[in-house]
PDB file of C-alpha atoms in Angstrom:
ATOM      1  CA  MET A   1      12.484-213.830  76.698  1.00  0.00           C
ATOM      2  CA  PRO A   2      10.582-211.383  78.255  1.00  0.00           C
ATOM      3  CA  ASP A   3      13.146-210.139  80.340  1.00  0.00           C
ATOM      4  CA  SER A   4      15.350-208.734  77.864  1.00  0.00           C
ATOM      5  CA  GLU A   5      15.362-205.568  75.833  1.00  0.00           C
ATOM      6  CA  LYS A   6      14.224-205.343  72.504  1.00  0.00           C
ATOM      7  CA  ALA A   7      15.299-203.162  69.767  1.00  0.00           C
ATOM      8  CA  LEU A   8      12.842-200.007  68.164  1.00  0.00           C
ATOM      9  CA  ASP A   9      10.585-201.109  65.746  1.00  0.00           C
ATOM     10  CA  ALA A  10       9.343-198.990  63.120  1.00  0.00           C
ATOM     11  CA  GLU A  11       6.380-200.983  61.850  1.00  0.00           C
ATOM     12  CA  LYS A  12       2.666-201.147  63.177  1.00  0.00           C
ATOM     13  CA  GLN A  13       0.748-204.299  63.681  1.00  0.00           C
ATOM     14  CA  GLU A  14      -2.789-204.386  62.292  1.00  0.00           C
ATOM     15  CA  VAL A  15      -5.404-205.828  65.199  1.00  0.00           C
ATOM     16  CA  ALA A  16      -6.557-209.448  63.995  1.00  0.00           C
ATOM     17  CA  LEU A  17     -10.238-209.703  63.698  1.00  0.00           C
ATOM     18  CA  SER A  18     -12.061-212.708  64.083  1.00  0.00           C
ATOM     19  CA  GLU A  19     -13.780-214.012  60.926  1.00  0.00           C
ATOM     20  CA  GLY A  20     -17.349-212.226  60.046  1.00  0.00           C
ATOM     21  CA  THR A  21     -16.424-209.146  62.511  1.00  0.00           C
ATOM     22  CA  GLU A  22     -15.866-205.808  61.001  1.00  0.00           C
ATOM     23  CA  LEU A  23     -15.112-202.465  62.887  1.00  0.00           C
ATOM     24  CA  THR A  24     -17.466-199.542  62.893  1.00  0.00           C
ATOM     25  CA  ARG A  25     -15.391-197.131  61.876  1.00  0.00           C
ATOM     26  CA  ASP A  26     -13.839-197.627  58.264  1.00  0.00           C
ATOM     27  CA  ARG A  27     -10.334-196.968  59.313  1.00  0.00           C
ATOM     28  CA  VAL A  28      -7.157-199.267  60.249  1.00  0.00           C
ATOM     29  CA  THR A  29      -6.865-200.229  63.868  1.00  0.00           C
ATOM     30  CA  PHE A  30      -3.526-201.303  65.490  1.00  0.00           C
ATOM     31  CA  LEU A  31      -2.418-203.306  67.959  1.00  0.00           C
ATOM     32  CA  PRO A  32      -0.294-201.089  70.299  1.00  0.00           C
ATOM     33  CA  ARG A  33       2.775-202.483  71.311  1.00  0.00           C
ATOM     34  CA  SER A  34       2.788-203.187  75.237  1.00  0.00           C
ATOM     35  CA  ASP A  35       5.131-203.736  78.189  1.00  0.00           C
ATOM     36  CA  ILE A  36       3.314-205.285  81.088  1.00  0.00           C
ATOM     37  CA  TYR A  37       5.268-205.997  84.657  1.00  0.00           C
ATOM     38  CA  GLU A  38       4.285-207.213  87.898  1.00  0.00           C
ATOM     39  CA  THR A  39       5.627-205.673  91.068  1.00  0.00           C
ATOM     40  CA  ASN A  40       4.799-207.219  94.272  1.00  0.00           C
ATOM     41  CA  ASP A  41       1.746-204.798  95.032  1.00  0.00           C
ATOM     42  CA  ALA A  42       0.689-203.820  91.140  1.00  0.00           C
ATOM     43  CA  LEU A  43       0.554-204.763  87.620  1.00  0.00           C
ATOM     44  CA  VAL A  44       1.999-201.949  85.555  1.00  0.00           C
ATOM     45  CA  LEU A  45       0.881-201.784  81.622  1.00  0.00           C
ATOM     46  CA  LEU A  46       2.666-199.485  79.194  1.00  0.00           C
ATOM     47  CA  MET A  47       1.172-198.975  75.787  1.00  0.00           C
ATOM     48  CA  ASP A  48       2.625-196.980  72.633  1.00  0.00           C
ATOM     49  CA  ILE A  49      -0.143-195.089  71.322  1.00  0.00           C
ATOM     50  CA  PRO A  50       1.072-192.054  69.445  1.00  0.00           C
ATOM     51  CA  GLY A  51      -0.973-189.404  67.964  1.00  0.00           C
ATOM     52  CA  ALA A  52      -3.996-189.795  70.430  1.00  0.00           C
ATOM     53  CA  LYS A  53      -5.386-187.396  72.921  1.00  0.00           C
ATOM     54  CA  GLU A  54      -5.992-188.036  76.444  1.00  0.00           C
ATOM     55  CA  GLU A  55      -9.567-187.404  76.408  1.00  0.00           C
ATOM     56  CA  ASP A  56      -9.722-190.087  73.496  1.00  0.00           C
ATOM     57  CA  ILE A  57      -8.431-193.114  75.394  1.00  0.00           C
ATOM     58  CA  ASP A  58     -11.291-195.227  76.558  1.00  0.00           C
ATOM     59  CA  ILE A  59      -9.869-197.638  79.385  1.00  0.00           C
ATOM     60  CA  THR A  60     -12.809-200.365  80.762  1.00  0.00           C
ATOM     61  CA  LEU A  61     -12.145-203.499  82.691  1.00  0.00           C
ATOM     62  CA  GLU A  62     -15.222-205.779  82.794  1.00  0.00           C
ATOM     63  CA  LYS A  63     -14.719-209.270  84.330  1.00  0.00           C
ATOM     64  CA  ASN A  64     -11.231-209.349  84.401  1.00  0.00           C
ATOM     65  CA  ILE A  65     -10.979-208.369  80.702  1.00  0.00           C
ATOM     66  CA  LEU A  66      -8.981-204.858  80.125  1.00  0.00           C
ATOM     67  CA  THR A  67      -9.597-203.350  77.329  1.00  0.00           C
ATOM     68  CA  VAL A  68      -8.095-200.282  76.001  1.00  0.00           C
ATOM     69  CA  HIS A  69      -9.178-198.240  72.882  1.00  0.00           C
ATOM     70  CA  ALA A  70      -7.891-194.834  71.426  1.00  0.00           C
ATOM     71  CA  LEU A  71      -9.401-193.157  68.706  1.00  0.00           C
ATOM     72  CA  VAL A  72      -7.138-190.910  66.768  1.00  0.00           C
ATOM     73  CA  GLU A  73      -7.987-188.321  64.066  1.00  0.00           C
ATOM     74  CA  PRO A  74      -5.502-188.198  61.562  1.00  0.00           C
ATOM     75  CA  LYS A  75      -3.874-184.561  61.092  1.00  0.00           C
ATOM     76  CA  GLU A  76      -3.155-183.329  57.958  1.00  0.00           C
ATOM     77  CA  PRO A  77      -1.019-180.279  56.953  1.00  0.00           C
ATOM     78  CA  GLU A  78      -3.068-177.518  54.707  1.00  0.00           C
ATOM     79  CA  ASN A  79      -2.682-177.145  51.444  1.00  0.00           C
ATOM     80  CA  TYR A  80       0.327-180.064  51.487  1.00  0.00           C
ATOM     81  CA  ALA A  81       0.242-183.275  49.576  1.00  0.00           C
ATOM     82  CA  LEU A  82       1.472-186.951  50.821  1.00  0.00           C
ATOM     83  CA  ALA A  83       4.537-187.519  48.937  1.00  0.00           C
ATOM     84  CA  LEU A  84       5.742-190.172  51.196  1.00  0.00           C
ATOM     85  CA  GLN A  85       4.226-192.701  53.538  1.00  0.00           C
ATOM     86  CA  GLU A  86       5.865-195.200  55.731  1.00  0.00           C
ATOM     87  CA  TYR A  87       3.575-195.311  58.431  1.00  0.00           C
ATOM     88  CA  GLU A  88      -0.331-195.424  58.600  1.00  0.00           C
ATOM     89  CA  ILE A  89      -2.674-193.122  60.872  1.00  0.00           C
ATOM     90  CA  GLY A  90      -5.294-195.183  63.053  1.00  0.00           C
ATOM     91  CA  ASP A  91      -7.089-195.792  65.913  1.00  0.00           C
ATOM     92  CA  TYR A  92      -5.218-198.527  68.671  1.00  0.00           C
ATOM     93  CA  GLN A  93      -7.429-201.540  70.393  1.00  0.00           C
ATOM     94  CA  ARG A  94      -5.996-203.988  72.843  1.00  0.00           C
ATOM     95  CA  SER A  95      -7.658-206.325  75.317  1.00  0.00           C
ATOM     96  CA  PHE A  96      -5.761-208.206  78.144  1.00  0.00           C
ATOM     97  CA  ARG A  97      -7.107-210.844  80.499  1.00  0.00           C
ATOM     98  CA  LEU A  98      -5.987-209.778  83.865  1.00  0.00           C
ATOM     99  CA  SER A  99      -4.867-213.062  85.919  1.00  0.00           C
ATOM    100  CA  ASN A 100      -4.833-211.633  89.376  1.00  0.00           C
ATOM    101  CA  GLU A 101      -7.482-210.015  91.511  1.00  0.00           C
ATOM    102  CA  ILE A 102      -7.444-206.103  90.830  1.00  0.00           C
ATOM    103  CA  ASP A 103      -8.336-203.798  93.019  1.00  0.00           C
ATOM    104  CA  GLN A 104     -10.621-201.481  90.388  1.00  0.00           C
ATOM    105  CA  ASP A 105     -11.221-198.629  93.037  1.00  0.00           C
ATOM    106  CA  ARG A 106      -7.517-197.825  92.842  1.00  0.00           C
ATOM    107  CA  ILE A 107      -6.319-198.049  89.073  1.00  0.00           C
ATOM    108  CA  GLU A 108      -4.596-195.398  88.034  1.00  0.00           C
ATOM    109  CA  ALA A 109      -4.229-194.011  84.210  1.00  0.00           C
ATOM    110  CA  SER A 110      -1.843-191.163  83.027  1.00  0.00           C
ATOM    111  CA  TYR A 111      -0.640-190.423  79.284  1.00  0.00           C
ATOM    112  CA  ARG A 112       2.551-188.877  78.430  1.00  0.00           C
ATOM    113  CA  HIS A 113       4.160-188.159  75.414  1.00  0.00           C
ATOM    114  CA  GLY A 114       1.855-190.762  73.610  1.00  0.00           C
ATOM    115  CA  VAL A 115       2.504-193.374  76.040  1.00  0.00           C
ATOM    116  CA  LEU A 116      -0.567-194.396  78.317  1.00  0.00           C
ATOM    117  CA  ARG A 117       0.560-195.978  81.751  1.00  0.00           C
ATOM    118  CA  LEU A 118      -1.912-197.918  83.769  1.00  0.00           C
ATOM    119  CA  VAL A 119      -1.200-198.899  87.407  1.00  0.00           C
ATOM    120  CA  LEU A 120      -3.326-201.618  88.428  1.00  0.00           C
ATOM    121  CA  PRO A 121      -2.807-202.465  92.237  1.00  0.00           C
ATOM    122  CA  LYS A 122      -3.745-205.923  93.401  1.00  0.00           C
ATOM    123  CA  ALA A 123      -6.278-206.570  95.733  1.00  0.00           C
ATOM    124  CA  GLU A 124      -5.383-207.183  99.325  1.00  0.00           C
ATOM    125  CA  ALA A 125      -6.081-210.982  99.345  1.00  0.00           C
ATOM    126  CA  ALA A 126      -4.340-211.457  95.777  1.00  0.00           C
ATOM    127  CA  LYS A 127      -1.074-209.975  97.326  1.00  0.00           C
ATOM    128  CA  ALA A 128       1.315-212.744  97.342  1.00  0.00           C
ATOM    129  CA  LYS A 129       2.209-213.544 101.087  1.00  0.00           C
ATOM    130  CA  LYS A 130       6.043-215.056 101.170  1.00  0.00           C
ATOM    131  CA  ILE A 131       5.651-218.447 102.690  1.00  0.00           C
ATOM    132  CA  SER A 132       9.345-219.043 104.561  1.00  0.00           C
ATOM    133  CA  ILE A 133      10.152-222.969 104.627  1.00  0.00           C
ATOM    134  CA  LYS A 134      11.798-223.649 108.089  1.00  0.00           C
ATOM    135  CA  ALA A 135      14.739-226.163 108.039  1.00  0.00           C
ATOM    136  CA  GLU A 136      14.380-228.495 110.399  1.00  0.00           C
TER     137      GLU A 136
ATOM    138  CA  MET B   1      -8.899-252.355  68.234  1.00  0.00           C
ATOM    139  CA  TYR B   2      -7.574-249.155  66.727  1.00  0.00           C
ATOM    140  CA  TYR B   3      -9.025-246.190  69.073  1.00  0.00           C
ATOM    141  CA  ARG B   4      -8.774-242.823  67.477  1.00  0.00           C
ATOM    142  CA  ARG B   5      -9.195-240.172  70.046  1.00  0.00           C
ATOM    143  CA  TYR B   6      -8.356-237.158  67.885  1.00  0.00           C
ATOM    144  CA  ARG B   7     -10.778-235.878  65.374  1.00  0.00           C
ATOM    145  CA  ALA B   8      -8.753-235.034  62.027  1.00  0.00           C
ATOM    146  CA  PRO B   9      -9.165-231.877  60.598  1.00  0.00           C
ATOM    147  CA  SER B  10     -12.109-232.028  57.919  1.00  0.00           C
ATOM    148  CA  ILE B  11     -11.178-232.013  54.455  1.00  0.00           C
ATOM    149  CA  TRP B  12     -12.990-228.808  54.325  1.00  0.00           C
ATOM    150  CA  GLN B  13     -10.999-226.956  56.851  1.00  0.00           C
ATOM    151  CA  GLU B  14      -8.086-228.280  55.295  1.00  0.00           C
ATOM    152  CA  VAL B  15      -9.422-226.207  51.928  1.00  0.00           C
ATOM    153  CA  GLU B  16     -10.626-223.379  53.663  1.00  0.00           C
ATOM    154  CA  ARG B  17      -6.783-222.808  55.014  1.00  0.00           C
ATOM    155  CA  LEU B  18      -5.265-223.307  51.631  1.00  0.00           C
ATOM    156  CA  GLN B  19      -7.769-220.188  50.389  1.00  0.00           C
ATOM    157  CA  ARG B  20      -6.843-218.245  52.989  1.00  0.00           C
ATOM    158  CA  GLU B  21      -3.235-218.768  52.193  1.00  0.00           C
ATOM    159  CA  MET B  22      -3.670-218.498  48.456  1.00  0.00           C
ATOM    160  CA  ASN B  23      -5.649-215.396  49.023  1.00  0.00           C
ATOM    161  CA  ARG B  24      -2.814-213.790  51.414  1.00  0.00           C
ATOM    162  CA  LEU B  25       0.025-214.841  48.568  1.00  0.00           C
ATOM    163  CA  LEU B  26      -2.287-212.956  45.816  1.00  0.00           C
ATOM    164  CA  GLU B  27      -2.162-209.590  48.155  1.00  0.00           C
ATOM    165  CA  SER B  28       1.197-209.678  48.686  1.00  0.00           C
ATOM    166  CA  PHE B  29       1.372-208.788  45.145  1.00  0.00           C
ATOM    167  CA  GLN B  30      -0.776-205.807  45.227  1.00  0.00           C
ATOM    168  CA  PRO B  31       0.650-202.265  45.878  1.00  0.00           C
ATOM    169  CA  ARG B  32       0.773-201.624  49.536  1.00  0.00           C
ATOM    170  CA  ARG B  33      -0.752-198.181  50.896  1.00  0.00           C
ATOM    171  CA  VAL B  34       2.587-197.917  52.827  1.00  0.00           C
ATOM    172  CA  GLN B  35       5.804-197.833  52.279  1.00  0.00           C
ATOM    173  CA  PRO B  36       8.092-199.809  55.180  1.00  0.00           C
ATOM    174  CA  ALA B  37      10.269-197.790  56.865  1.00  0.00           C
ATOM    175  CA  PRO B  38      13.855-198.970  56.632  1.00  0.00           C
ATOM    176  CA  SER B  39      14.521-198.234  60.119  1.00  0.00           C
ATOM    177  CA  PHE B  40      13.197-196.316  63.245  1.00  0.00           C
ATOM    178  CA  PRO B  41      11.071-194.100  63.287  1.00  0.00           C
ATOM    179  CA  ALA B  42       8.673-194.353  60.084  1.00  0.00           C
ATOM    180  CA  MET B  43       8.168-191.173  58.700  1.00  0.00           C
ATOM    181  CA  ASN B  44       5.727-189.329  56.715  1.00  0.00           C
ATOM    182  CA  LEU B  45       6.458-186.712  54.207  1.00  0.00           C
ATOM    183  CA  TRP B  46       4.443-183.887  52.985  1.00  0.00           C
ATOM    184  CA  VAL B  47       5.346-181.803  50.336  1.00  0.00           C
ATOM    185  CA  SER B  48       3.803-178.101  48.714  1.00  0.00           C
ATOM    186  CA  ASP B  49       5.536-175.219  47.294  1.00  0.00           C
ATOM    187  CA  GLU B  50       6.214-173.564  50.406  1.00  0.00           C
ATOM    188  CA  GLY B  51       7.951-176.253  51.995  1.00  0.00           C
ATOM    189  CA  ILE B  52       7.877-179.851  53.375  1.00  0.00           C
ATOM    190  CA  VAL B  53       6.446-181.241  56.407  1.00  0.00           C
ATOM    191  CA  VAL B  54       7.544-184.121  58.225  1.00  0.00           C
ATOM    192  CA  THR B  55       6.075-186.107  60.637  1.00  0.00           C
ATOM    193  CA  ALA B  56       6.755-189.470  62.762  1.00  0.00           C
ATOM    194  CA  GLU B  57       5.610-191.259  65.763  1.00  0.00           C
ATOM    195  CA  VAL B  58       8.046-191.301  68.576  1.00  0.00           C
ATOM    196  CA  PRO B  59       6.053-192.348  71.688  1.00  0.00           C
ATOM    197  CA  GLY B  60       8.184-192.735  74.778  1.00  0.00           C
ATOM    198  CA  ILE B  61      10.781-190.438  73.662  1.00  0.00           C
ATOM    199  CA  LYS B  62      11.314-186.863  75.284  1.00  0.00           C
ATOM    200  CA  PRO B  63      11.886-183.671  73.078  1.00  0.00           C
ATOM    201  CA  GLU B  64      15.037-183.408  74.931  1.00  0.00           C
ATOM    202  CA  ASP B  65      16.121-186.533  73.866  1.00  0.00           C
ATOM    203  CA  ILE B  66      15.703-186.086  70.137  1.00  0.00           C
ATOM    204  CA  ASP B  67      17.769-184.216  67.753  1.00  0.00           C
ATOM    205  CA  VAL B  68      16.704-182.936  64.645  1.00  0.00           C
ATOM    206  CA  SER B  69      19.094-181.437  62.035  1.00  0.00           C
ATOM    207  CA  VAL B  70      19.124-180.173  58.360  1.00  0.00           C
ATOM    208  CA  VAL B  71      21.848-179.735  56.255  1.00  0.00           C
ATOM    209  CA  ASN B  72      20.918-179.007  52.563  1.00  0.00           C
ATOM    210  CA  ASP B  73      18.288-181.136  51.522  1.00  0.00           C
ATOM    211  CA  LEU B  74      19.039-183.711  54.123  1.00  0.00           C
ATOM    212  CA  LEU B  75      17.332-184.469  57.199  1.00  0.00           C
ATOM    213  CA  THR B  76      18.408-186.253  60.146  1.00  0.00           C
ATOM    214  CA  ILE B  77      16.521-187.317  63.130  1.00  0.00           C
ATOM    215  CA  SER B  78      18.458-188.758  65.982  1.00  0.00           C
ATOM    216  CA  GLY B  79      17.793-189.707  69.355  1.00  0.00           C
ATOM    217  CA  GLU B  80      17.118-192.454  72.036  1.00  0.00           C
ATOM    218  CA  ARG B  81      14.595-193.894  73.670  1.00  0.00           C
ATOM    219  CA  LEU B  82      15.375-195.043  77.589  1.00  0.00           C
ATOM    220  CA  PRO B  83      14.324-198.052  78.999  1.00  0.00           C
ATOM    221  CA  GLU B  84      11.755-197.989  81.571  1.00  0.00           C
ATOM    222  CA  GLN B  85      12.743-197.481  85.014  1.00  0.00           C
ATOM    223  CA  VAL B  86      11.583-200.321  87.476  1.00  0.00           C
ATOM    224  CA  GLY B  87      12.702-201.322  90.404  1.00  0.00           C
ATOM    225  CA  GLU B  88      14.644-204.895  91.317  1.00  0.00           C
ATOM    226  CA  GLU B  89      11.648-207.087  91.892  1.00  0.00           C
ATOM    227  CA  VAL B  90       9.689-206.640  89.212  1.00  0.00           C
ATOM    228  CA  ARG B  91       8.571-209.587  86.780  1.00  0.00           C
ATOM    229  CA  TYR B  92       8.045-208.916  83.161  1.00  0.00           C
ATOM    230  CA  HIS B  93       5.083-210.592  81.527  1.00  0.00           C
ATOM    231  CA  ARG B  94       5.270-209.111  78.181  1.00  0.00           C
ATOM    232  CA  ARG B  95       8.017-206.677  76.755  1.00  0.00           C
ATOM    233  CA  GLU B  96       7.059-205.213  73.340  1.00  0.00           C
ATOM    234  CA  ARG B  97       7.955-201.952  73.083  1.00  0.00           C
ATOM    235  CA  GLY B  98      11.842-201.525  72.002  1.00  0.00           C
ATOM    236  CA  CYS B  99      14.192-198.930  73.471  1.00  0.00           C
ATOM    237  CA  GLY B 100      17.206-197.800  72.331  1.00  0.00           C
ATOM    238  CA  LYS B 101      19.303-195.427  70.294  1.00  0.00           C
ATOM    239  CA  PHE B 102      17.946-194.542  66.513  1.00  0.00           C
ATOM    240  CA  ALA B 103      19.182-192.569  63.702  1.00  0.00           C
ATOM    241  CA  ARG B 104      17.803-191.874  60.325  1.00  0.00           C
ATOM    242  CA  SER B 105      18.352-189.103  57.622  1.00  0.00           C
ATOM    243  CA  ILE B 106      16.175-188.767  54.518  1.00  0.00           C
ATOM    244  CA  GLN B 107      16.604-187.062  51.496  1.00  0.00           C
ATOM    245  CA  LEU B 108      14.101-183.860  50.712  1.00  0.00           C
ATOM    246  CA  PRO B 109      12.706-183.493  47.572  1.00  0.00           C
ATOM    247  CA  PHE B 110      14.514-179.825  47.590  1.00  0.00           C
ATOM    248  CA  ALA B 111      16.832-177.739  49.409  1.00  0.00           C
ATOM    249  CA  VAL B 112      15.168-176.077  52.397  1.00  0.00           C
ATOM    250  CA  ASP B 113      15.960-173.270  54.620  1.00  0.00           C
ATOM    251  CA  ALA B 114      17.807-174.668  57.575  1.00  0.00           C
ATOM    252  CA  ASN B 115      17.097-171.398  60.370  1.00  0.00           C
ATOM    253  CA  LYS B 116      13.450-171.445  59.396  1.00  0.00           C
ATOM    254  CA  VAL B 117      13.173-175.101  60.408  1.00  0.00           C
ATOM    255  CA  GLU B 118      10.813-175.691  63.292  1.00  0.00           C
ATOM    256  CA  ALA B 119       9.957-178.705  65.097  1.00  0.00           C
ATOM    257  CA  SER B 120       7.009-179.451  67.431  1.00  0.00           C
ATOM    258  CA  PHE B 121       6.159-182.448  69.639  1.00  0.00           C
ATOM    259  CA  GLU B 122       2.476-183.491  70.738  1.00  0.00           C
ATOM    260  CA  ASN B 123       1.626-186.859  72.007  1.00  0.00           C
ATOM    261  CA  GLY B 124       4.497-188.796  70.888  1.00  0.00           C
ATOM    262  CA  VAL B 125       4.053-187.380  67.181  1.00  0.00           C
ATOM    263  CA  ILE B 126       6.815-184.974  66.197  1.00  0.00           C
ATOM    264  CA  THR B 127       5.999-182.499  63.135  1.00  0.00           C
ATOM    265  CA  ILE B 128       9.003-180.670  61.497  1.00  0.00           C
ATOM    266  CA  ASN B 129       8.283-177.736  59.250  1.00  0.00           C
ATOM    267  CA  LEU B 130      10.628-177.108  56.479  1.00  0.00           C
ATOM    268  CA  PRO B 131       9.948-173.827  54.644  1.00  0.00           C
ATOM    269  CA  ARG B 132      11.520-174.091  51.268  1.00  0.00           C
ATOM    270  CA  LYS B 133      14.011-171.168  50.556  1.00  0.00           C
ATOM    271  CA  GLU B 134      12.574-167.691  49.180  1.00  0.00           C
ATOM    272  CA  GLU B 135      14.467-167.541  46.217  1.00  0.00           C
ATOM    273  CA  GLU B 136      14.036-171.579  45.220  1.00  0.00           C
ATOM    274  CA  LYS B 137      10.192-171.306  45.199  1.00  0.00           C
ATOM    275  CA  PRO B 138       8.648-171.929  42.209  1.00  0.00           C
ATOM    276  CA  LYS B 139       7.527-168.943  40.311  1.00  0.00           C
ATOM    277  CA  LYS B 140       4.055-168.865  38.525  1.00  0.00           C
ATOM    278  CA  ILE B 141       4.830-168.103  34.842  1.00  0.00           C
ATOM    279  CA  LYS B 142       1.092-166.561  33.289  1.00  0.00           C
ATOM    280  CA  VAL B 143       0.306-167.855  29.900  1.00  0.00           C
ATOM    281  CA  VAL B 144      -0.862-165.388  27.683  1.00  0.00           C
ATOM    282  CA  ALA B 145      -3.469-166.083  25.169  1.00  0.00           C
ATOM    283  CA  LYS B 146      -3.031-163.781  21.994  1.00  0.00           C
TER     284      LYS B 146
END
């Protein structure tokens, strides 16, 4: 049910690679948890990418495929030894195929508290036109 | 005449699938790199003679919505992730990001100085620095050769 709220989840999901494909960076890559919702004039995407720096987030839109790729540099406190590890630090990557026509020039992206927010305005032609049915 | 419309999976595809299943099964016996967190948030704990550093990924939570408390050697992180405020006329395509209240306590390997605990917040990651009590720091004992 996409409309109901989900409970908090502690585990991260790794990116599934197609067979025969490898990542160039020898690092785990995670699938960021995402919310996508549609309003009358835009598609809004929220993505959890904790630990990434703003400048290391790469967003591309090519032929309706939106890809978000974030590089995360692990920060380790100096002279400390890891005693318990419940999560791994790795990159994030995820792609979505957008069904609507998006106005590419007006895409807005912001990153705050580890959440990337993308507002993808619909192109004028793709905006829903309400057609009212006349009762006869 | 019986006409077969769909191709049945070939025997080799079946064997390959079986092999993948077996590999997956064997992998599950190997020790994991990560210990699964019992509840949100997952934490990493770093230890030295000087103290402990705890980090946790808490994306989408404002620093004021998170509480950190320390009693002797028990660290508690609690808070709430609020749902995104959206208007009335929205249609969700996908909803994977959870929200709600959370609280988690973790037993530290030694008692820390609660007055000197510091927590910082950066890009959705909380880092808690817990220095060890001065009187409990391990003392180096010199071995004298005779």
